XYZ file of C-alpha atoms in Angstrom:
354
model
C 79.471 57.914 -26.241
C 81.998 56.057 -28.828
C 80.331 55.828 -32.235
C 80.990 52.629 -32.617
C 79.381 49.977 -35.605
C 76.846 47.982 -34.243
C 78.053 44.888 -35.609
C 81.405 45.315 -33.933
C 81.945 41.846 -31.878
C 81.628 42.230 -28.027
C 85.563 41.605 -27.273
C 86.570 44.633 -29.006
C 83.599 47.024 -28.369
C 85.120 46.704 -24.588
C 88.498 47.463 -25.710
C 87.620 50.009 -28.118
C 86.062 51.808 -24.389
C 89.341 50.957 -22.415
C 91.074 52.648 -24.990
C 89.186 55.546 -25.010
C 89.877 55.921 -21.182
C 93.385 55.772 -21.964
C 93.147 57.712 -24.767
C 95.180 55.321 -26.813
C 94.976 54.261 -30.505
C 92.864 51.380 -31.607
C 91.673 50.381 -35.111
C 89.284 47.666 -35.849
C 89.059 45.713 -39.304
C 86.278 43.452 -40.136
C 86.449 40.064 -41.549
C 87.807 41.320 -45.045
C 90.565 43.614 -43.451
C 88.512 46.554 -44.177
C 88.986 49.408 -41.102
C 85.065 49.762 -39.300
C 86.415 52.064 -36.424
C 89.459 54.076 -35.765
C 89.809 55.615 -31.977
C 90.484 59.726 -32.092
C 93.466 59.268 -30.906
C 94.551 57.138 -34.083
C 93.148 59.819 -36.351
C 95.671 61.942 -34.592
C 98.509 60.449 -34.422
C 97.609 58.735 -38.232
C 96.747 62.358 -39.332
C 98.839 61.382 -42.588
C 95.883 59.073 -43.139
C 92.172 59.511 -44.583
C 90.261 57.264 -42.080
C 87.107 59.614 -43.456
C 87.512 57.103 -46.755
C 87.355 53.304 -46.759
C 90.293 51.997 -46.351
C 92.076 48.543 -45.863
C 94.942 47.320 -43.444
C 96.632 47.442 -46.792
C 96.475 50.780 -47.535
C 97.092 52.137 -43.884
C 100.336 49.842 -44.003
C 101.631 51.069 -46.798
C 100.557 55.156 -45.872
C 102.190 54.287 -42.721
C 105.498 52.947 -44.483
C 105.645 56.190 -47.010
C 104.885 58.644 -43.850
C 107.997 56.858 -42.152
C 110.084 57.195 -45.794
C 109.535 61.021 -45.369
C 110.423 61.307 -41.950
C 113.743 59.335 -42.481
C 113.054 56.658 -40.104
C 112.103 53.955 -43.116
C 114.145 53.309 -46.269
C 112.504 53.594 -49.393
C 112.556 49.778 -50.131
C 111.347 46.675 -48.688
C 107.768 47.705 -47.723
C 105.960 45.012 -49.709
C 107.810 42.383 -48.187
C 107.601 44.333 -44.848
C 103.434 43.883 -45.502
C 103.420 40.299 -46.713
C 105.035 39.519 -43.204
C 103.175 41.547 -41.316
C 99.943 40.339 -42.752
C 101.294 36.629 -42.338
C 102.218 37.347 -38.979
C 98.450 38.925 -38.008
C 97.154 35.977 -38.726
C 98.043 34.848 -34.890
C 94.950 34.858 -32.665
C 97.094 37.343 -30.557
C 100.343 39.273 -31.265
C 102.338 41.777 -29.222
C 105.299 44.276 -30.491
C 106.803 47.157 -30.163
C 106.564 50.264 -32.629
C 108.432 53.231 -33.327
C 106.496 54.844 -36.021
C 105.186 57.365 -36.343
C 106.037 57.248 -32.432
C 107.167 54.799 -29.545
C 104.141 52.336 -28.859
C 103.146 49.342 -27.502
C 101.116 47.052 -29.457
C 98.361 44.291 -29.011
C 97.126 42.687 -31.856
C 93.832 40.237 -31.431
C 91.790 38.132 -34.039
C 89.074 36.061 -33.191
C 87.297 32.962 -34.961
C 84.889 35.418 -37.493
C 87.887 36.982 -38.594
C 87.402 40.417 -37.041
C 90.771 42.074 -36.014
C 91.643 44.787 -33.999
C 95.226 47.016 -33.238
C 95.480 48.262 -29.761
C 98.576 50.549 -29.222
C 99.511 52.226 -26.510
C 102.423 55.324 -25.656
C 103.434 54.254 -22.435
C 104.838 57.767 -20.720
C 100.969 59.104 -21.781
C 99.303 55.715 -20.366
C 101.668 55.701 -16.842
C 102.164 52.215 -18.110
C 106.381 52.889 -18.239
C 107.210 51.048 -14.921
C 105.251 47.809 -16.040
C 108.048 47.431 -18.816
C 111.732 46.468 -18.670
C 113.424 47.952 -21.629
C 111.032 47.753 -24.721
C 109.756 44.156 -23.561
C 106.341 43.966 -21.537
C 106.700 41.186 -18.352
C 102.752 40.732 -19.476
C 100.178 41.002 -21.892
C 99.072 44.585 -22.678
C 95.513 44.511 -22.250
C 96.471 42.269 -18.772
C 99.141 45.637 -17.799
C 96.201 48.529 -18.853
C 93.798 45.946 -16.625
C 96.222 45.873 -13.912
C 96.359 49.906 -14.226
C 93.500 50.320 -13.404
C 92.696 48.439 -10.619
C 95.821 50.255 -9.147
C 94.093 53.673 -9.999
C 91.107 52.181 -7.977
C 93.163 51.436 -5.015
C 95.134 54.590 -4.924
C 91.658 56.180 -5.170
C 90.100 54.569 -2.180
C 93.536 55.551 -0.326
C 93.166 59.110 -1.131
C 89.773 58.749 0.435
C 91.323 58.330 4.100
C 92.682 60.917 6.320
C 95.365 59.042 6.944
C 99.128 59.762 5.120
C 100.591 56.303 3.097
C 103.430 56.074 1.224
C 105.484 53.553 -0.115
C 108.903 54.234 -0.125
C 112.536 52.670 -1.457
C 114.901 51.678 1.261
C 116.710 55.223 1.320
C 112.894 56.862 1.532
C 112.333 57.575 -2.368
C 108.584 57.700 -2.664
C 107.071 55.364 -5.299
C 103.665 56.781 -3.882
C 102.061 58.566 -1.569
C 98.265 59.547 -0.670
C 95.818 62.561 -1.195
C 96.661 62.925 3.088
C 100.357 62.486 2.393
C 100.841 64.506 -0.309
C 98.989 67.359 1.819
C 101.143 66.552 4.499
C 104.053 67.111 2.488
C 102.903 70.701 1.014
C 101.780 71.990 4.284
C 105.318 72.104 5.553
C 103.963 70.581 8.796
C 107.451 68.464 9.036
C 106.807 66.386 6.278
C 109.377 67.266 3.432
C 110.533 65.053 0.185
C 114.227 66.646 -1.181
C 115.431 66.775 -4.770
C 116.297 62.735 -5.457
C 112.652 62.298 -4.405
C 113.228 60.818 -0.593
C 110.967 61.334 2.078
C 111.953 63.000 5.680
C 110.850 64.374 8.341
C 112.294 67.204 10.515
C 112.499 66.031 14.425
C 115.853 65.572 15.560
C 116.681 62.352 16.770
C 113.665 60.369 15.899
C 114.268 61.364 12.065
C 117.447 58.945 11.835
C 115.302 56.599 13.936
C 112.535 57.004 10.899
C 115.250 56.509 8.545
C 116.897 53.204 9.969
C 113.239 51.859 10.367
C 112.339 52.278 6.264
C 115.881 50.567 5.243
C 115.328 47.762 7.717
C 111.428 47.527 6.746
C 112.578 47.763 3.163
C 115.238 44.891 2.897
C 113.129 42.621 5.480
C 115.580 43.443 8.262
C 113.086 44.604 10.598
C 112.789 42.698 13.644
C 109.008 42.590 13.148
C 106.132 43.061 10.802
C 105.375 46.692 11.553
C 106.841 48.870 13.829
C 105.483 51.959 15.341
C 107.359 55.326 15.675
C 106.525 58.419 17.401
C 107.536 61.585 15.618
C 108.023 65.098 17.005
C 109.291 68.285 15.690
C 111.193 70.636 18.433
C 108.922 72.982 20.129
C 105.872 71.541 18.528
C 103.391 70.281 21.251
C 101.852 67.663 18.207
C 103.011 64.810 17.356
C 102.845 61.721 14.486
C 102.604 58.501 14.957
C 103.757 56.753 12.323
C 103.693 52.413 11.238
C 106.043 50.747 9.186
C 105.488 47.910 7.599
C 108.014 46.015 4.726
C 105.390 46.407 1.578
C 103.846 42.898 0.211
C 104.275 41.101 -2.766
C 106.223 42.784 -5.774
C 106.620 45.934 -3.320
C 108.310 43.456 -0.966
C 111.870 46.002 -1.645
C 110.046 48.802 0.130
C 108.290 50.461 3.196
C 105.123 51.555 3.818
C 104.299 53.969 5.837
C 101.222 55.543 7.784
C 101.117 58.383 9.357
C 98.554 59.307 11.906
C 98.209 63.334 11.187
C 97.901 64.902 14.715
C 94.760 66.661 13.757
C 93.085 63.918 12.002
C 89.533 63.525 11.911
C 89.367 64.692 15.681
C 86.086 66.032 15.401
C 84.906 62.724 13.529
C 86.306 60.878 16.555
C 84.741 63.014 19.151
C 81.471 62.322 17.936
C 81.788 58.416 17.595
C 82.932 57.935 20.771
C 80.614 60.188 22.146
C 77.481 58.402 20.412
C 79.061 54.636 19.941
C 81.022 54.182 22.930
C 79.095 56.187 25.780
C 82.429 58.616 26.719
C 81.664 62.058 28.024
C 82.369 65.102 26.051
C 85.599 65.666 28.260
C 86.479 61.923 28.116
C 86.211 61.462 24.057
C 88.065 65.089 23.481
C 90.798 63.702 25.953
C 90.644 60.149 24.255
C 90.925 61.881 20.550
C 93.968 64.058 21.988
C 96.118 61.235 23.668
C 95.119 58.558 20.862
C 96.725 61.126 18.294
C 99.900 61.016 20.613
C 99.827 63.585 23.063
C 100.831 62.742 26.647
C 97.918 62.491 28.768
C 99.164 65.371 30.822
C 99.548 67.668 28.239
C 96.535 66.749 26.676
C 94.670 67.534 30.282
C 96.262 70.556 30.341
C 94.790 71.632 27.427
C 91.685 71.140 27.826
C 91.886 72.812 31.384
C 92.253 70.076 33.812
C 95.005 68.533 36.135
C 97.215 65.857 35.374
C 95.938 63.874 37.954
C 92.418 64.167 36.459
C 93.479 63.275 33.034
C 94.821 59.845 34.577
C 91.791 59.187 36.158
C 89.568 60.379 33.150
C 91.779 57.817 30.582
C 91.438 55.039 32.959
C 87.623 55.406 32.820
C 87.984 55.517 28.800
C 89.830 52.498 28.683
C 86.845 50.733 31.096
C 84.258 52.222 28.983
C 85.828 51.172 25.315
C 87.053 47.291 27.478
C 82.988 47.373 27.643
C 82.105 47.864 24.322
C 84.962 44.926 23.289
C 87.310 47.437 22.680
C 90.475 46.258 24.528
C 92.953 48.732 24.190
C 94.878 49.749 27.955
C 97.685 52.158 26.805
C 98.326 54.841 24.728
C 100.419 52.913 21.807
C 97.090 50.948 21.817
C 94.809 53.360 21.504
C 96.739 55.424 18.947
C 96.446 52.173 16.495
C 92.775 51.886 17.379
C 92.151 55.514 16.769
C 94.229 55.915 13.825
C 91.757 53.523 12.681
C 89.030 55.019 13.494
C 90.114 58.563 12.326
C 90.892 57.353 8.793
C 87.216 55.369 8.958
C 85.166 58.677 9.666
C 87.500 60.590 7.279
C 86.892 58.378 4.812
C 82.998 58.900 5.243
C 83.341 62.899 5.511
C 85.599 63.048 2.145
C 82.547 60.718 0.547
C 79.913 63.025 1.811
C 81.830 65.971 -0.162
C-alpha cells in the first residue's frame, strides 16, 4: 500500500502506482512547488537528499546540481540560471527529457490546471523499456511506452499460459521472444537449440535448412503464403514437430513467428476431449492425439498395438465422427492444425488450474 497524501489529485495517484510497479522514481509537488510524495526508489537514488524534511523543487534542484559538482559531471557555475530555465520550462502542461544525473533516465514531467506537478523518471535497462527508444530520443510519450509495456507483459503472459512453443524471430532466426513452452523446449535439449548470436535451430537434417529458408522468406515477406507449415524430425527419433510460420504483423512485420506443436503436448488433455466432446473411442482419440501431433498413422497404430491396416480404418472413422460434430478436417496436415489448437486450449486450462 503506497502512503500516499490524500489530497494528491487522481492523475498522479495512478502514476505514483505505475511507478511503483516499475519501481521507478516519481516526486510529486503541490500547487506551491512544495514535494508531498517521493517514490522509494527516488529516496534511493536521491539518497544525497533529505526527503524526511520539507523541501521545495528548489532545493532538490539545487542538492541535485551540488551532488553532480562533486561527482564531476556538473561545473561549479551556472546552476541558478540552469533553475530559472528549468522552472520556466516546467511550466508546460507536459515535458519530456532525458537525464544523466545522478544516472541515465527518462523523464516525464506533467502539470495540471490546480497547479499540482509531478516528475516521473524512468532507467530504461531496469524498466525493459530500452528497445522502445532510438538513441536517447523516445518515438512516444513515456507514460504511453510504460502503458504499452505492460500490455505486452500481459500478452506474453497469456502466451506462456499455452502448451504450445512461439517465438518471434529475425530473418537469420535471432529470437526477439519466445514462450514459457519454447523456452522449455529449448532447455530440454529435445532438438530445440538457440547458439551464441542468439538464433534459433533445430537439429534434423534436411528439414533444418528447410526451417531456415522458411523464417528468412516469412521474415522479409517473401513467403509464397501467409503461413506455412513444416514438419520437423530429428534422426532416429520416432516424434516429430510440426511447426507454422507466419511473417509477424504490424511493427514485427521484419520477422517470423513461429509455433511449434511439441510432440507430447497436452495428449492426455486431448484424449479426454475427444473422448467426452466428440464421441471417439478410447483407441480412436489416443490414435487421433498421436497422428494429429505428426506421427504417421502406421506408426502411430503400431504403437498402440494394432495393424496398419486398422489404423487406416480407425482414422477414417475419426475424421466421420469429428465431420459430425462440424469438425471438417480429412487429413493429417488438417488435423495437426486443429489439434495443435486444441492441445494449446486444454493446456492453457491445466496451467490455470495450477
Amino acid at each position: 500500500m503506497l502512503a500516499l497524501p490524500s489530497d494528491i489529485p487522481r492523475p498522479f495517484e495512478d502514476m505514483a502506482v505505475l511507478a511503483s510497479r516499475l519501481d521507478a522514481t516519481m516526486v510529486v509537488f503541490d500547487e506551491k512547488d512544495c514535494v508531498r510524495y517521493v517514490s522509494p526508489r527516488k529516496r534511493q537514488i536521491y539518497s544525497f537528499c533529505d526527503f524526511s524534511a520539507p523541501m521545495t523543487f528548489d532545493q532538490m534542484f539545487m542538492k541535485s546540481w551540488e551532488h553532480g559538482v562533486a561527482m564531476g559531471r556538473l561545473g561549479a557555475v551556472g546552476a541558478e540560471d540552469e533553475l530559472q530555465d528549468t522552472k520556466r520550462r516546467r511550466l508546460r502542461d507536459r515535458l519530456e527529457f532525458t537525464k544523466h544525473v545522478p544516472t541515465k533516465l527518462l523523464c516525464s514531467h506533467a502539470r495540471i490546471s490546480s497547479g499540482w506537478n509531478a516528475q516521473l523518471r524512468v532507467e530504461p535497462a531496469r524498466a525493459g523499456l530500452d528497445h522502445f527508444f532510438m538513441a536517447d530520443l523516445p518515438t512516444m510519450g513515456l507514460t504511453e511506452i510504460i502503458r504499452e509495456r505492460e500490455a505486452a507483459a500481459l500478452r506474453a503472459a497469456a502466451l506462456d499460459c499455452l502448451e504450445i512453443g512461439v517465438a518471434v524471430v529475425a530473418c537469420d532466426g535471432k529470437v526477439r521472444y519466445k514462450n514459457a513452452a519454447m523456452s522449455a523446449a529449448i532447455s530440454s535439449e529435445i532438438g530445440w537449440w538457440v547458439d551464441e548470436a542468439g538464433r534459433l535451430h533445430f537439429d534434423g537434417g534436411a528439414s533444418t535448412h528447410g526451417l531456415a529458408r522458411l523464417i528468412s522468406a516469412a521474415a522479409t515477406g517473401a513467403a509464397p503464403s501467409p503461413t506455412t507449415t513444416i514438419r520437423l524430425q530429428r534422426p532416429g527419433d520416432p516424434a516429430p514437430y510440426m511447426a507454422s510460420i507466419s511473417r509477424g504483423p504490424g511493427r514485427l512485420e521484419d520477422t517470423a513467428v513461429i509455433a511449434v506443436a511439441l510432440p507430447t503436448m497436452g495428449t492426455a488433455s486431448v484424449i479426454d476431449v475427444l473422448r467426452q466432446e466428440y464421441d471417439l473411442t478410447a483407441t480412436e482419440a489416443k490414435l487421433a492425439a498421436m497422428v494429429g501431433a505428426g506421427q504417421e498413422t502406421s506408426a502411430a497404430a503400431e504403437a498402440l498395438g494394432k495393424t496398419a491396416g486398422s489404423g487406416r480404418t480407425m482414422m477414417k472413422s475419426v475424421y466421420r465422427k469429428l465431420a459430425e460434430k462440424s469438425i471438417p478436417v480429412s487429413g493429417q496436415s488438417a488435423l495437426t492444425r486443429w489439434v495443435s489448437m486444441l492441445a494449446a486450449i486444454t493446456g492453457a486450462s491445466r496451467r490455470r488450474d495450477h
